[in-house]
Amino acid sequence: EDQVTQSPEALRLQEGESSSLNCSYTVSGLRGLFWYRQDPGKGPEFLFTLYSAGEEKEKERLKATLTKKESFLHITAPKPEDSATYLCAVLNAGNMLTFGGGTRLMVKP
Amino acid sequence: DTAVSQTPKYLVTQMGNDKSIKCEQNLGHDTMYWYKQDSKKFLKIMFSYNNKELIINETVPNRFSPKSPDKAHLNLHINSLELGDSAVYFCATGRGNTEAFFGQGTRLTVV
């Protein structure tokens, strides 16, 4: 069974304080690893897809990286509007998308 | 146009009732999913379905059943609702190994 573990569960940062979120995974035939952002009362919103170890993607203050066992979401100089729950998910060879428990990020001004 | 739309957005019903949640997508994706998000915000997959194959998470009670009248729709039927079924249910769609797009969710409350 595929497993996705995210840490920390919650993270409080001051505005401008950079940090990283971790996603560890075990999956049968990785077809892709995805990062999503979820705001309260809304569905997950897609951020990045990573397909192979060594791959990196960037978008504004966010950068996602991938190894064979884990992925990191780096947040550089975060702003209060970056506050949300960040979800990691893996897609396996059988087309099942499994999510981790998420990291709730709070950025204080 | 909303890519993935679910109805209703809120559903309050009594224990023992049977209810359905509808999901429609206009993205032309070949795979649709149903997820349950509990009070701890954990997204748990219930079903993965394309026009060839239904994959069921074995932990899902058989009171839950997906019904797909066509490629653009995957509805979720729930029989004999229980208090523990209260959660937010999300429909999502995907194609190949690209990202999945989510609907806005249906908050189900069983009283």
Short mmCIF file of C-alpha atoms in Angstrom, two decimals:
data_model
loop_
_atom_site.label_atom_id
_atom_site.label_comp_id
_atom_site.label_asym_id
_atom_site.label_seq_id
_atom_site.Cartn_x
_atom_site.Cartn_y
_atom_site.Cartn_z
CA GLU A 1 0.00 0.00 0.00
CA ASP A 2 1.29 3.44 -0.93
CA GLN A 3 2.17 5.72 1.96
CA VAL A 4 2.77 9.46 2.11
CA THR A 5 3.95 11.15 5.31
CA GLN A 6 4.25 14.90 5.63
CA SER A 7 6.12 16.83 8.29
CA PRO A 8 5.73 18.93 10.24
CA GLU A 9 1.97 18.77 10.76
CA ALA A 10 1.93 22.49 11.50
CA LEU A 11 4.46 25.23 10.96
CA ARG A 12 4.39 28.80 12.21
CA LEU A 13 6.70 31.28 10.51
CA GLN A 14 7.29 34.98 10.70
CA GLU A 15 6.93 36.84 7.46
CA GLY A 16 10.23 36.56 5.60
CA GLU A 17 11.38 33.48 7.53
CA SER A 18 12.24 30.79 4.97
CA SER A 19 11.64 27.11 5.68
CA SER A 20 10.97 23.70 4.11
CA LEU A 21 8.14 21.19 4.22
CA ASN A 22 8.88 17.49 3.89
CA CYS A 23 7.01 14.72 2.09
CA SER A 24 8.28 11.14 2.50
CA TYR A 25 6.73 8.45 0.34
CA THR A 26 6.67 4.79 -0.57
CA VAL A 27 4.82 3.95 -3.76
CA SER A 28 4.44 1.06 -6.20
CA GLY A 29 5.60 2.52 -9.48
CA LEU A 30 5.77 6.30 -9.08
CA ARG A 31 4.12 8.04 -12.03
CA GLY A 32 4.26 11.48 -10.45
CA LEU A 33 4.46 13.41 -7.19
CA PHE A 34 2.18 16.42 -6.77
CA TRP A 35 2.06 19.39 -4.44
CA TYR A 36 -1.23 21.11 -3.72
CA ARG A 37 -2.33 24.07 -1.66
CA GLN A 38 -5.66 23.97 0.17
CA ASP A 39 -7.36 26.99 1.67
CA PRO A 40 -10.16 26.58 4.25
CA GLY A 41 -13.47 25.60 2.66
CA LYS A 42 -11.96 24.98 -0.75
CA GLY A 43 -10.67 22.09 -2.80
CA PRO A 44 -6.94 21.44 -3.24
CA GLU A 45 -5.30 23.70 -5.81
CA PHE A 46 -2.51 22.28 -7.92
CA LEU A 47 1.00 23.71 -7.50
CA PHE A 48 3.64 21.37 -8.96
CA THR A 49 4.24 17.97 -10.55
CA LEU A 50 7.56 16.18 -10.23
CA TYR A 51 8.26 13.02 -12.19
CA SER A 52 11.80 11.90 -11.47
CA ALA A 53 14.52 12.18 -8.84
CA GLY A 54 16.57 15.33 -9.21
CA GLU A 55 13.76 17.31 -10.74
CA GLU A 56 12.97 20.80 -9.41
CA LYS A 57 10.09 23.19 -10.07
CA GLU A 58 9.69 26.82 -9.00
CA LYS A 59 6.79 29.21 -8.75
CA GLU A 60 7.13 32.59 -7.07
CA ARG A 61 8.30 31.93 -3.50
CA LEU A 62 7.88 28.14 -3.75
CA LYS A 63 10.35 25.53 -4.97
CA ALA A 64 9.70 21.80 -5.04
CA THR A 65 12.40 19.13 -5.23
CA LEU A 66 12.28 15.36 -5.51
CA THR A 67 14.49 12.45 -4.49
CA LYS A 68 13.73 8.72 -4.66
CA LYS A 69 12.25 8.75 -1.17
CA GLU A 70 11.07 12.27 -0.45
CA SER A 71 10.12 15.66 -1.74
CA PHE A 72 10.64 19.08 -0.24
CA LEU A 73 8.64 22.24 -0.68
CA HIS A 74 10.90 25.19 0.06
CA ILE A 75 9.26 28.50 0.91
CA THR A 76 11.48 31.54 0.55
CA ALA A 77 10.59 34.76 2.38
CA PRO A 78 6.95 33.75 2.93
CA LYS A 79 4.13 36.24 3.16
CA PRO A 80 0.90 35.98 5.18
CA GLU A 81 -1.01 35.07 1.99
CA ASP A 82 1.08 31.88 1.79
CA SER A 83 -0.77 30.61 4.86
CA ALA A 84 -2.63 27.43 3.88
CA THR A 85 -2.41 23.67 4.14
CA TYR A 86 0.11 22.17 1.73
CA LEU A 87 -0.61 18.66 0.53
CA CYS A 88 1.68 16.15 -1.13
CA ALA A 89 0.35 13.25 -3.22
CA VAL A 90 1.78 10.36 -5.24
CA LEU A 91 0.29 8.74 -8.32
CA ASN A 92 1.08 5.03 -8.68
CA ALA A 93 1.20 2.70 -11.62
CA GLY A 94 -2.44 1.74 -11.02
CA ASN A 95 -3.61 5.33 -11.35
CA MET A 96 -4.35 5.77 -7.65
CA LEU A 97 -3.52 9.18 -6.17
CA THR A 98 -2.62 8.98 -2.46
CA PHE A 99 -2.31 12.07 -0.26
CA GLY A 100 -0.29 12.80 2.84
CA GLY A 101 -1.84 14.39 5.92
CA GLY A 102 -0.70 17.87 4.94
CA THR A 103 1.30 20.63 6.61
CA ARG A 104 -0.66 23.56 7.96
CA LEU A 105 1.44 26.67 7.37
CA MET A 106 0.76 29.90 9.24
CA VAL A 107 2.77 33.00 8.32
CA LYS A 108 2.52 35.90 10.76
CA PRO A 109 3.12 39.47 9.63
CA ASP B 1 -16.80 27.57 -16.79
CA THR B 2 -16.00 25.49 -13.72
CA ALA B 3 -13.73 22.58 -14.65
CA VAL B 4 -14.97 20.19 -11.95
CA SER B 5 -18.31 20.94 -10.34
CA GLN B 6 -20.02 19.17 -7.50
CA THR B 7 -23.56 19.45 -6.26
CA PRO B 8 -24.76 20.09 -3.70
CA LYS B 9 -22.15 22.12 -1.83
CA TYR B 10 -23.83 21.41 1.50
CA LEU B 11 -25.97 18.41 2.43
CA VAL B 12 -27.61 17.84 5.80
CA THR B 13 -29.54 14.61 6.23
CA GLN B 14 -30.73 12.16 8.83
CA MET B 15 -29.18 8.83 9.72
CA GLY B 16 -30.45 5.96 7.62
CA ASN B 17 -31.23 8.07 4.57
CA ASP B 18 -29.86 7.44 1.08
CA LYS B 19 -28.25 10.37 -0.72
CA SER B 20 -26.26 11.17 -3.85
CA ILE B 21 -23.57 13.70 -4.67
CA LYS B 22 -23.07 14.65 -8.30
CA CYS B 23 -19.82 15.44 -10.05
CA GLU B 24 -19.36 16.76 -13.56
CA GLN B 25 -16.17 17.67 -15.41
CA ASN B 26 -15.61 19.49 -18.67
CA LEU B 27 -11.88 18.82 -18.97
CA GLY B 28 -12.15 15.66 -21.04
CA HIS B 29 -10.11 13.74 -18.48
CA ASP B 30 -10.36 9.99 -18.49
CA THR B 31 -9.97 9.35 -14.76
CA MET B 32 -12.24 10.56 -11.98
CA TYR B 33 -11.79 10.20 -8.25
CA TRP B 34 -13.79 10.52 -5.07
CA TYR B 35 -12.05 11.57 -1.86
CA LYS B 36 -13.25 11.90 1.72
CA GLN B 37 -11.72 14.59 3.91
CA ASP B 38 -12.38 14.02 7.58
CA SER B 39 -12.34 16.46 10.48
CA LYS B 40 -8.56 16.15 10.71
CA LYS B 41 -8.33 17.32 7.09
CA PHE B 42 -6.84 14.03 5.86
CA LEU B 43 -7.76 13.35 2.22
CA LYS B 44 -8.51 9.66 1.78
CA ILE B 45 -9.14 8.16 -1.63
CA MET B 46 -12.38 6.25 -1.98
CA PHE B 47 -12.54 5.39 -5.68
CA SER B 48 -10.54 5.78 -8.84
CA TYR B 49 -12.51 5.29 -12.05
CA ASN B 50 -11.93 5.56 -15.75
CA ASN B 51 -14.04 4.22 -18.55
CA LYS B 52 -12.35 0.88 -18.27
CA GLU B 53 -11.73 0.20 -14.64
CA LEU B 54 -13.04 0.94 -11.17
CA ILE B 55 -10.53 0.75 -8.35
CA ILE B 56 -12.06 0.69 -4.91
CA ASN B 57 -10.25 1.46 -1.68
CA GLU B 58 -10.95 -1.69 0.29
CA THR B 59 -11.64 0.28 3.46
CA VAL B 60 -14.66 1.98 1.91
CA PRO B 61 -17.97 0.45 3.13
CA ASN B 62 -20.12 -1.04 0.40
CA ARG B 63 -22.81 1.49 1.32
CA PHE B 64 -20.82 3.81 -0.93
CA SER B 65 -21.01 3.27 -4.66
CA PRO B 66 -19.85 5.34 -7.63
CA LYS B 67 -22.07 5.59 -10.69
CA SER B 68 -20.82 6.91 -14.01
CA PRO B 69 -23.52 7.57 -16.62
CA ASP B 70 -20.88 8.90 -19.03
CA LYS B 71 -17.25 10.02 -19.16
CA ALA B 72 -18.05 13.49 -17.83
CA HIS B 73 -19.90 12.37 -14.70
CA LEU B 74 -19.10 10.32 -11.64
CA ASN B 75 -21.78 10.43 -8.97
CA LEU B 76 -21.43 9.11 -5.45
CA HIS B 77 -24.34 7.22 -3.91
CA ILE B 78 -24.45 6.57 -0.21
CA ASN B 79 -26.98 4.21 1.35
CA SER B 80 -28.06 4.03 5.00
CA LEU B 81 -26.08 7.08 6.06
CA GLU B 82 -24.30 6.95 9.41
CA LEU B 83 -23.01 9.70 11.70
CA GLY B 84 -19.42 8.77 10.82
CA ASP B 85 -20.07 9.56 7.18
CA SER B 86 -20.08 13.27 8.02
CA ALA B 87 -17.14 14.79 6.16
CA VAL B 88 -16.27 16.82 3.10
CA TYR B 89 -16.33 14.80 -0.10
CA PHE B 90 -14.25 15.89 -3.07
CA CYS B 91 -14.49 14.84 -6.67
CA ALA B 92 -11.35 15.11 -8.81
CA THR B 93 -10.30 14.34 -12.37
CA GLY B 94 -7.00 13.48 -14.00
CA ARG B 95 -5.45 12.27 -17.24
CA GLY B 96 -2.47 9.98 -17.51
CA ASN B 97 0.20 11.08 -15.06
CA THR B 98 -0.73 14.75 -15.02
CA GLU B 99 -2.16 16.65 -12.09
CA ALA B 100 -5.66 16.08 -10.77
CA PHE B 101 -8.18 18.90 -10.60
CA PHE B 102 -10.54 19.09 -7.67
CA GLY B 103 -14.08 20.27 -7.24
CA GLN B 104 -15.04 22.65 -4.45
CA GLY B 105 -16.24 19.85 -2.18
CA THR B 106 -19.55 18.76 -0.66
CA ARG B 107 -19.90 19.10 3.09
CA LEU B 108 -22.09 16.24 4.28
CA THR B 109 -23.55 16.39 7.75
CA VAL B 110 -25.47 13.40 9.09
CA VAL B 111 -27.67 14.12 12.09
#
